[in-house]
Coordinates of C-alpha atoms in Angstrom, one line a residue:
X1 CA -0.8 -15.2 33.0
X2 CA 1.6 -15.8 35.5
X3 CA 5.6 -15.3 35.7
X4 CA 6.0 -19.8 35.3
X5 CA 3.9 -19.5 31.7
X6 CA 6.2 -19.4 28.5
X7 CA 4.0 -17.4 26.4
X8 CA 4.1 -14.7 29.6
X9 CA 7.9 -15.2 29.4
X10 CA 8.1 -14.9 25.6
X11 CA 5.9 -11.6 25.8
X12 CA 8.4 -10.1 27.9
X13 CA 11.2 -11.2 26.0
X14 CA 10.0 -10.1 22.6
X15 CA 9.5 -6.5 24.8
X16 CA 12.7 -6.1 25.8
X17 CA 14.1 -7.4 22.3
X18 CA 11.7 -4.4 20.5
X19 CA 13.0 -1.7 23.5
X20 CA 16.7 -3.5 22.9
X21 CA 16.1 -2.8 18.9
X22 CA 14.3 0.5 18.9
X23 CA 17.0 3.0 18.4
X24 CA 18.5 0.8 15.7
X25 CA 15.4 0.8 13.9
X26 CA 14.8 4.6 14.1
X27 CA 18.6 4.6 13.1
X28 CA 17.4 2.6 10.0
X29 CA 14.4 4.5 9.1
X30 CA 16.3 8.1 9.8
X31 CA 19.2 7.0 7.2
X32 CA 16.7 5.1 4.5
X33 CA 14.5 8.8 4.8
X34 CA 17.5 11.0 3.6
X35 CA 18.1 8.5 1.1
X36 CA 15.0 7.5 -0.9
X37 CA 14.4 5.7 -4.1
X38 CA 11.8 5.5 -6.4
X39 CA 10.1 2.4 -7.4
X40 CA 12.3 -0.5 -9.2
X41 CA 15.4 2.3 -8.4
X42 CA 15.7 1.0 -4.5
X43 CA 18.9 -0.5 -5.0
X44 CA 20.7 1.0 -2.5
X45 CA 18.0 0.1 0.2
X46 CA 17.7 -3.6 -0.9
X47 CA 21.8 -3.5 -0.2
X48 CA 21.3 -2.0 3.2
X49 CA 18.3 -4.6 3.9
X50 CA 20.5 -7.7 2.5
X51 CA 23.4 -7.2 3.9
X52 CA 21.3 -6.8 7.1
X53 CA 20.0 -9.8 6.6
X54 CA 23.0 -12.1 6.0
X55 CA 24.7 -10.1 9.3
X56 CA 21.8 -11.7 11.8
X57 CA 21.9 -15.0 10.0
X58 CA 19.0 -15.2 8.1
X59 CA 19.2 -19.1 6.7
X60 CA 18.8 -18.1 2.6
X61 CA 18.7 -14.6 0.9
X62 CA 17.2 -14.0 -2.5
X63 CA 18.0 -10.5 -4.0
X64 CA 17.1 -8.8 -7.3
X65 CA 13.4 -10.4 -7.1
X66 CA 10.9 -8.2 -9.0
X67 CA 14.6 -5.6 -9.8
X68 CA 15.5 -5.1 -6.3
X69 CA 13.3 -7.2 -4.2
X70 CA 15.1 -8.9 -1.5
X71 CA 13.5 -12.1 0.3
X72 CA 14.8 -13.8 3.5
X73 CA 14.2 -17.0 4.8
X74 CA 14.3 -18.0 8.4
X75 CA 13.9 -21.2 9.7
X76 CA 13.2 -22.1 13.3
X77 CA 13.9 -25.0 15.1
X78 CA 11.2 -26.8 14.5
X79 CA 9.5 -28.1 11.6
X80 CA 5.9 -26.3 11.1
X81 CA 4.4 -24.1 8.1
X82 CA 5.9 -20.7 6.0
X83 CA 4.4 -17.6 7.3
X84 CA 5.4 -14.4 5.5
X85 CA 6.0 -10.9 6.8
X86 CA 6.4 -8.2 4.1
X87 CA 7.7 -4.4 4.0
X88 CA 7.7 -2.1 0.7
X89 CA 10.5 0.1 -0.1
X90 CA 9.8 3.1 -2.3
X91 CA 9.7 6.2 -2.3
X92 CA 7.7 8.7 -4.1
X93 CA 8.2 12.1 -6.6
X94 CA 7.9 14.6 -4.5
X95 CA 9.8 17.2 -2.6
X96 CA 10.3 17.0 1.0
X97 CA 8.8 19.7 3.1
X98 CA 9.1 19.0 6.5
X99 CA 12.3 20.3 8.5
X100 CA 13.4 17.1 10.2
X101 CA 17.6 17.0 10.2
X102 CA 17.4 14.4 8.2
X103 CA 15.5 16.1 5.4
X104 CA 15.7 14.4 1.7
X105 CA 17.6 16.2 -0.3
X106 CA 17.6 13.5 -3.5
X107 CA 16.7 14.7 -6.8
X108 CA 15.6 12.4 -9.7
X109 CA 14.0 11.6 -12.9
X110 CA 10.3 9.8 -13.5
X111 CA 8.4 8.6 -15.9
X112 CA 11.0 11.3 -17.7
X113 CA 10.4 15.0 -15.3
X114 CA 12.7 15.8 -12.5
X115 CA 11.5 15.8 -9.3
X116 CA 12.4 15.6 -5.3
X117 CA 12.4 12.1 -3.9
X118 CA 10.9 11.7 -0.6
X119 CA 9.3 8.6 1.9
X120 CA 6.1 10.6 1.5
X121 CA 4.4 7.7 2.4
X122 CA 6.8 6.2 5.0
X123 CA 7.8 2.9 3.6
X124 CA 11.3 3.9 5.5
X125 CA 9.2 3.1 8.5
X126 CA 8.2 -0.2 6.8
X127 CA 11.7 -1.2 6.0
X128 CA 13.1 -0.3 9.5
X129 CA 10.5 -2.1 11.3
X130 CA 10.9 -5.4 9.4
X131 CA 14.7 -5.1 9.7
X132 CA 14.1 -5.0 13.5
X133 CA 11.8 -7.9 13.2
X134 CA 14.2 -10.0 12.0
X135 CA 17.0 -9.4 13.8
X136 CA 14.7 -10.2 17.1
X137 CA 13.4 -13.4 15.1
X138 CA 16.5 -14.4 14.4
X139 CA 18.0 -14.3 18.2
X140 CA 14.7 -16.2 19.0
X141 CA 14.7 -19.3 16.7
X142 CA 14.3 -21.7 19.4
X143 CA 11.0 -20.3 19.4
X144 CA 10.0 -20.7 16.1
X145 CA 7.9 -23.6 14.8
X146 CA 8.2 -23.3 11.1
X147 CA 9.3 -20.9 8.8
X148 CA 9.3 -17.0 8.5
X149 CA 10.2 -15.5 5.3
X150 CA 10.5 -11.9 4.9
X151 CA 9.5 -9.7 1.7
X152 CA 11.5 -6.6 1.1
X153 CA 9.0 -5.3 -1.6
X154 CA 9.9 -2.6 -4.3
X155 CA 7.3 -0.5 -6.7
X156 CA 4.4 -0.2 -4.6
X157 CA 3.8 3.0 -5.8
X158 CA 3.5 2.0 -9.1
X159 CA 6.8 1.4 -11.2
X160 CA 7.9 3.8 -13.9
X161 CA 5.6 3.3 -17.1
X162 CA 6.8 0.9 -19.0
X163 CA 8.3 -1.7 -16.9
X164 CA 6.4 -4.4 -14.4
X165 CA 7.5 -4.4 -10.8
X166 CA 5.7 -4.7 -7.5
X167 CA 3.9 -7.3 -5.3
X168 CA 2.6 -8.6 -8.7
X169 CA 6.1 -9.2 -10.4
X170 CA 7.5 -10.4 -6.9
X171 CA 4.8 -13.4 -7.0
X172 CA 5.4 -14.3 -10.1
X173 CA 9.2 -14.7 -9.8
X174 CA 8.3 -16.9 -6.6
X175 CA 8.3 -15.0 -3.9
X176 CA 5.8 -17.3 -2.5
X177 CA 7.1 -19.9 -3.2
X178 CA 10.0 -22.3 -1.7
X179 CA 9.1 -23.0 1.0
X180 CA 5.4 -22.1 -0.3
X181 CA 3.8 -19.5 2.2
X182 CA 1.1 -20.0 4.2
X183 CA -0.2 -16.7 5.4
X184 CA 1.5 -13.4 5.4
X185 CA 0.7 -10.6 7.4
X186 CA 1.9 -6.5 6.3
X187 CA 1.2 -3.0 7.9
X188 CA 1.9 0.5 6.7
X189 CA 2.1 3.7 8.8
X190 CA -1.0 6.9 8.9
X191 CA -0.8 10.2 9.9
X192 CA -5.0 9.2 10.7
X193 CA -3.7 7.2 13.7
X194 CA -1.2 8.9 17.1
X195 CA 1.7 7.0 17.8
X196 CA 1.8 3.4 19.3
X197 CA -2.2 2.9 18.1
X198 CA -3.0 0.2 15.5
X199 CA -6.4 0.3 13.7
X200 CA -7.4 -2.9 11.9
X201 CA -10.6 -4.3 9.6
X202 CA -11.6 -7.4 8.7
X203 CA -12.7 -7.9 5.0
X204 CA -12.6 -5.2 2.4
X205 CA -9.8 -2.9 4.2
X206 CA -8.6 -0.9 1.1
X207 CA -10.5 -0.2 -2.5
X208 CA -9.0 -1.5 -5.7
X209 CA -8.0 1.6 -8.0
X210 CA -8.4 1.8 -11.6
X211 CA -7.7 4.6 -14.0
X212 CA -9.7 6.1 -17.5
X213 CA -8.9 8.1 -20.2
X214 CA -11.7 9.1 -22.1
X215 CA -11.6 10.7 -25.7
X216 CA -14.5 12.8 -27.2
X217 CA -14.4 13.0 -30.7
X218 CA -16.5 16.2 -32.4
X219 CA -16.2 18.1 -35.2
X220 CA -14.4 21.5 -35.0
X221 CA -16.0 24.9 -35.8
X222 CA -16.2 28.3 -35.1
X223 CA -17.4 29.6 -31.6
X224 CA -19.7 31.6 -33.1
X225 CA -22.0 29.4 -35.0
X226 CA -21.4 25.8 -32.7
X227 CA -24.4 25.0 -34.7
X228 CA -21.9 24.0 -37.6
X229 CA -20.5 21.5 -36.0
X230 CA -20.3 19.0 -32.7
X231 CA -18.7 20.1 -29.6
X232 CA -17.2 17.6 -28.0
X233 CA -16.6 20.0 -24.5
X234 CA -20.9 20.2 -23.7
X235 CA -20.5 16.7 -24.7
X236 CA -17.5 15.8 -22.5
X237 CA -19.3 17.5 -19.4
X238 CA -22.9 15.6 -19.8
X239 CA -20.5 12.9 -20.1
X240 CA -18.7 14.0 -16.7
X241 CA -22.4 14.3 -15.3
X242 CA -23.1 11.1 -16.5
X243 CA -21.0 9.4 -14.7
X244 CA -21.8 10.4 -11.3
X245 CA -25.0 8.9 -11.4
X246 CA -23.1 5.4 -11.3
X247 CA -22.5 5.2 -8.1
X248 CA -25.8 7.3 -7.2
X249 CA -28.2 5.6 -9.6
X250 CA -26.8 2.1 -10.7
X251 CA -24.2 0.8 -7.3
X252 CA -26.2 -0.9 -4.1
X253 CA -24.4 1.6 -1.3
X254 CA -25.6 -0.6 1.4
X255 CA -23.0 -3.2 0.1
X256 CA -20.1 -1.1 -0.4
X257 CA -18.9 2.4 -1.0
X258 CA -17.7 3.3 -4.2
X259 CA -16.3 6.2 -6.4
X260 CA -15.8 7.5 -9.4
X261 CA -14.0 11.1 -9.7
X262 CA -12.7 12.9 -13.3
X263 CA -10.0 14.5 -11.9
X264 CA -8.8 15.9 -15.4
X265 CA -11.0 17.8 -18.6
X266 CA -8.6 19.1 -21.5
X267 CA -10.1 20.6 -24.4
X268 CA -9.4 24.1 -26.4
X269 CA -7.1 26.2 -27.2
X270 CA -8.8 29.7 -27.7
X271 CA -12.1 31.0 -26.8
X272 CA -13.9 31.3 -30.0
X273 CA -13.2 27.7 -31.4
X274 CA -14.9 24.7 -30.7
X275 CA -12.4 22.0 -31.0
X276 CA -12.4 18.3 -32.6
X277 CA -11.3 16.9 -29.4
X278 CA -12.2 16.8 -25.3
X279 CA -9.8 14.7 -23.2
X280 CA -10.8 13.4 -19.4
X281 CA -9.1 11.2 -17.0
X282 CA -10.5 10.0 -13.6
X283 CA -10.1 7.3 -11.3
X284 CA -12.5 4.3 -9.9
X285 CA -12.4 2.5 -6.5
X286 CA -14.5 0.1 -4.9
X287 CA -14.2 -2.7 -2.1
X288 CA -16.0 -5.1 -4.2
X289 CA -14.4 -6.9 -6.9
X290 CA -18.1 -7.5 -8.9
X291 CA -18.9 -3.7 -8.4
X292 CA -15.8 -3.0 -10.0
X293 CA -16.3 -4.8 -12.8
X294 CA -20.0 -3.2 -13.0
X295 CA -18.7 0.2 -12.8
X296 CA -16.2 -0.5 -16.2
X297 CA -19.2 -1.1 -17.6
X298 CA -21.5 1.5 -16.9
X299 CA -18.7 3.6 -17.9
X300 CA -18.2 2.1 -20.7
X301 CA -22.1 2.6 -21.4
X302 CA -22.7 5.4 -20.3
X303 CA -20.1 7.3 -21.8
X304 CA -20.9 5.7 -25.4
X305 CA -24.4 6.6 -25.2
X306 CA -23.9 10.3 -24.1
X307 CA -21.5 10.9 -26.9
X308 CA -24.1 9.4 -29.8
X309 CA -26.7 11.2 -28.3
X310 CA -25.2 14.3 -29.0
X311 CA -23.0 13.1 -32.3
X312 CA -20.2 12.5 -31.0
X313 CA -17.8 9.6 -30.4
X314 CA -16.0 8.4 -27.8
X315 CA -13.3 6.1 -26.9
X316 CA -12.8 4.6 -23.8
X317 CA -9.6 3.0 -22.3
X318 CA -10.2 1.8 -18.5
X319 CA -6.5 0.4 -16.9
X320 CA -6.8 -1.8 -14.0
X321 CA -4.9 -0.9 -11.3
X322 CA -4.5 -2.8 -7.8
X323 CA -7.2 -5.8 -6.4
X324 CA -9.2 -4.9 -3.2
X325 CA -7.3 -4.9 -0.2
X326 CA -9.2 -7.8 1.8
X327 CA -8.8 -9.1 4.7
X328 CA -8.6 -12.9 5.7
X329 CA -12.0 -12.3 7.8
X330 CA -10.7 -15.2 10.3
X331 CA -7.1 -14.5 10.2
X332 CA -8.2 -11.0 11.2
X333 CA -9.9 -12.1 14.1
X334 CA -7.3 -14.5 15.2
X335 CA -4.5 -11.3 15.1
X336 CA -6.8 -9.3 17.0
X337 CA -6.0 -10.4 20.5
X338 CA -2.8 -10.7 20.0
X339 CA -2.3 -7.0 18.6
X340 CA -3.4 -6.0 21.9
X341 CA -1.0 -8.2 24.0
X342 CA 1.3 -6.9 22.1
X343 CA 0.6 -3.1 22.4
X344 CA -2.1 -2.5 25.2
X345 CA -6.0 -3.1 24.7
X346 CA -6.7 0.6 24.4
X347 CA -4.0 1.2 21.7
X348 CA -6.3 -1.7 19.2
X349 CA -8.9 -0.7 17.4
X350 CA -11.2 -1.1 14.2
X351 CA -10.9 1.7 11.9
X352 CA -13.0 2.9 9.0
X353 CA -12.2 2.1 5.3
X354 CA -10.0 3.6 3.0
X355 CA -10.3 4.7 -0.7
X356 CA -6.7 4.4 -1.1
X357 CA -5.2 1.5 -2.4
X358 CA -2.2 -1.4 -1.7
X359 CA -0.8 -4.0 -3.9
X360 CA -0.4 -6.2 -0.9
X361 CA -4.1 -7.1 -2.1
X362 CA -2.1 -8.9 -4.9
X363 CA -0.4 -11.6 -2.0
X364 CA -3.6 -11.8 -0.6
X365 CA -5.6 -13.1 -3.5
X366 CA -3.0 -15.6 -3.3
X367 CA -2.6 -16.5 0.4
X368 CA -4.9 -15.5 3.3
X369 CA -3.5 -12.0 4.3
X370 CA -4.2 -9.4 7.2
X371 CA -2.9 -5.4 6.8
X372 CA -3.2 -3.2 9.2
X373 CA -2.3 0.4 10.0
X374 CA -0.2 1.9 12.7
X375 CA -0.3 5.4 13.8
X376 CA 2.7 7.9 13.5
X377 CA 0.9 11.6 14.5
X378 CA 2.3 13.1 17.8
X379 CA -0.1 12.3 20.8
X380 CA -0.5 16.5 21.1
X381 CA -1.3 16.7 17.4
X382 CA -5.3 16.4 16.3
X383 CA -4.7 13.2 13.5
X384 CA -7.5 15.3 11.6
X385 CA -5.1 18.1 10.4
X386 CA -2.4 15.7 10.6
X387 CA -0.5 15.9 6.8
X388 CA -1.5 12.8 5.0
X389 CA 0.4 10.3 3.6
X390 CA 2.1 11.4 0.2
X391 CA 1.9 14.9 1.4
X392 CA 5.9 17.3 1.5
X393 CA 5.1 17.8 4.8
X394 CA 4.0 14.0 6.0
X395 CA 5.9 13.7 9.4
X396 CA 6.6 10.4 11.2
X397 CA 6.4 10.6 15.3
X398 CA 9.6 7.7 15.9
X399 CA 8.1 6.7 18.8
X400 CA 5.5 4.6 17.5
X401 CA 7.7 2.5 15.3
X402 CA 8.1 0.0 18.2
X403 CA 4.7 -0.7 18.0
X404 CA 5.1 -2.5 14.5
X405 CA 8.2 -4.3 15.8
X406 CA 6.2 -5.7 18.5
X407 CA 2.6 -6.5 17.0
X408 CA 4.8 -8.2 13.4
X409 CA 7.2 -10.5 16.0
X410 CA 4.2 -11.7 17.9
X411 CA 2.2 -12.4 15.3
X412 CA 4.7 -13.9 13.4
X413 CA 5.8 -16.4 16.2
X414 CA 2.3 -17.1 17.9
X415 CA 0.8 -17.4 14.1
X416 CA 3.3 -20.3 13.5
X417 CA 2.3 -22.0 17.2
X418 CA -1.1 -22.0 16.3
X419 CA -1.1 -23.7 12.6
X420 CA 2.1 -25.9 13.8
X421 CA -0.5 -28.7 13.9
X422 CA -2.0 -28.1 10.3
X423 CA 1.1 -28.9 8.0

């Protein structure tokens, strides 16, 4: 490109905006990381990020969406479709551990135990990054052909038990809606990535996650004669046995990667008594949405069948937890190249799956969506022993917060040239 082209002239502006913004947004994030709140709780946050909002002049606010969701609406110049960028705001139970000066020190209640409240999982970062965002958008909206409306998310680490919240309750009280989004595009910070990289991946990104609770029901008698009655822990563990062979016996691995992990066994009190009762809980991921519903069932099956085998019964509850995370396969593609105008060639690359999961999966079974990660481990840190997200000790390197600024503007504004002709 040369100096006379106005996308050249537009890429420079957008990084002088994002060098302009960047102490402002590590401002943001520093102040929102001393002071975090837990899911459908963030009202302090969705004050800061409103207020925020209606300072730069975003065109309509909507606040209290989903409890404390906050949506903004910008609208450019010129008429063209809705593209949405989104942020989550959350924090999680736990008890910081690092010894940054701005340390959390908040204590709270959930799902009725105290605990430490920290951005374990750096959706500060998230929060700060779209805040910058808008403020460049907004200084820039003779630039912008359409519409871009930002999602200030709470409860994406789960809300308390009990009450809804989340991407899911956000769609459903219209965050999609008015103008009706076309596409929306969301990132989230790793520890697996250094500072000012971005890894992306078309398709299945993230697995769904779903949680089981499985009850063994025996028949209680002495430790020394088990012949008296049914015990429901040899039961329980040729159940636990059982279910490993699902993804090892029943699940096509050259389609996609699954798991299923027990990650809890209860049963017993004392060592000579064979109780009524065993008690597991696990989790299931996958990347398909048709292996997941074959893996309900085999555990379903498989779990039944173990238990009459040896005369026992057993109840199974199976809670569905978030979608797959997929990717828009051509939307992807499309923000590729521009990913690495925006931050270097080098600094974009494709990165492997992930068995954790995101509710953003929930917009993107409604609109085509693309998530991608950006890096936050120092550049003389090895990313493998990195502290991982949700981890006391998770640490942010500031520098590569910029990184999001720039890739979310630029996709935002050159996503809106491209599809001006489509609406």
């Amino acid at each position: 490109m040369n100096a006379l082209d106005p996308i050249f002239a537009r890429d420079k502006l957008i990084a002088a905006e994002a060098d302009r913004m960047d102490a402002s947004v590590i401002a943001w994030r520093r102040d929102l990381h001393a002071h975090p709140e837990l899911g459908n709780r963030e009202f302090r946050t969705a004050k800061i990020v409103a207020d925020h909002l209606r300072r730069i002049g975003i065109d309509e606010i909507r606040e209290q969406v989903a409890y404390t969701g906050v949506v903004g609406v910008l609208t450019g110049k010129r008429p063209g479709p809705c593209i949405a960028l989104r942020a989550d705001m959350d924090g999680l139970p736990v008890a910081e551990e690092t010894d940054v000066p701005f340390k959390s020190m908040v204590k709270a209640e959930w799902n009725g135990v105290a605990c430490g409240v920290m951005h374990a999982c750096g959706h500060d970062t998230h929060v700060a990054i779209l805040m910058g965002v808008a403020e460049i958008l907004a200084g820039m909206r003779e630039h912008i052909t359409g519409t871009v409306k930002f999602i200030f998310q709470p409860a994406e680490e789960m809300p308390p038990i009990g009450e809804e919240g989340g991407a899911k309750l956000m769609i459903e009280q219209g965050a999609l809606d008015h103008p009706k989004v076309n596409a929306i595009i969301g990132l989230h910070i790793t520890s697996k990535l250094h500072a000012g990289q971005i890894g992306y991946r078309p398709g299945p990104f993230m697995a769904s996650a779903d949680q089981f609770r499985i009850f063994i029901r025996g028949n209680q008698t002495h430790g020394a004669q088990p012949w008296s009655g049914v015990d429901p822990i040899v039961v329980g563990s040729q159940v636990v046995l059982g279910l490993q062979t699902i993804v090892s016996r029943k699940m096509n691995l050259t389609q996609e990667p699954s798991v299923v992990t027990v990650g809890s066994f209860q049963a017993g009190n004392r060592s000579n008594i064979i109780p009524d009762e065993a008690k597991m809980e696990g989790t299931i991921r996958a990347f398909d949405e048709g292996h997941r519903d074959d893996i309900h069932a085999f555990v379903e099956k498989i779990t039944t069948m173990i238990a009459e085998a040896g005369g026992a019964k057993a109840h199974v509850h199976i809670q569905r937890g978030y979608p797959v995370t997929v990717n828009d396969e051509a939307l992807t593609n499309w923000s590729v190249p521009v990913m690495k105008r925006a931050v270097g060639e080098a600094n974009v690359n494709l990165c492997p799956k992930t068995c954790g999961a995101e509710d953003f999966s929930f917009f993107q079974q409604k609109v085509p969506g693309f998530f991608f990660n950006i890096g936050c481990t120092p550049h003389d840190k090895d990313c493998k022993y990195a502290p991982s997200n949700h981890s006391p000790r998770f640490y942010v390197d500031e520098s590569g917060l910029k990184t999001g600024v720039k890739a979310l503007t630029r996709l935002a504004l050159d996503w809106l040239d491209t599809n001006a002709s489509t609406t």
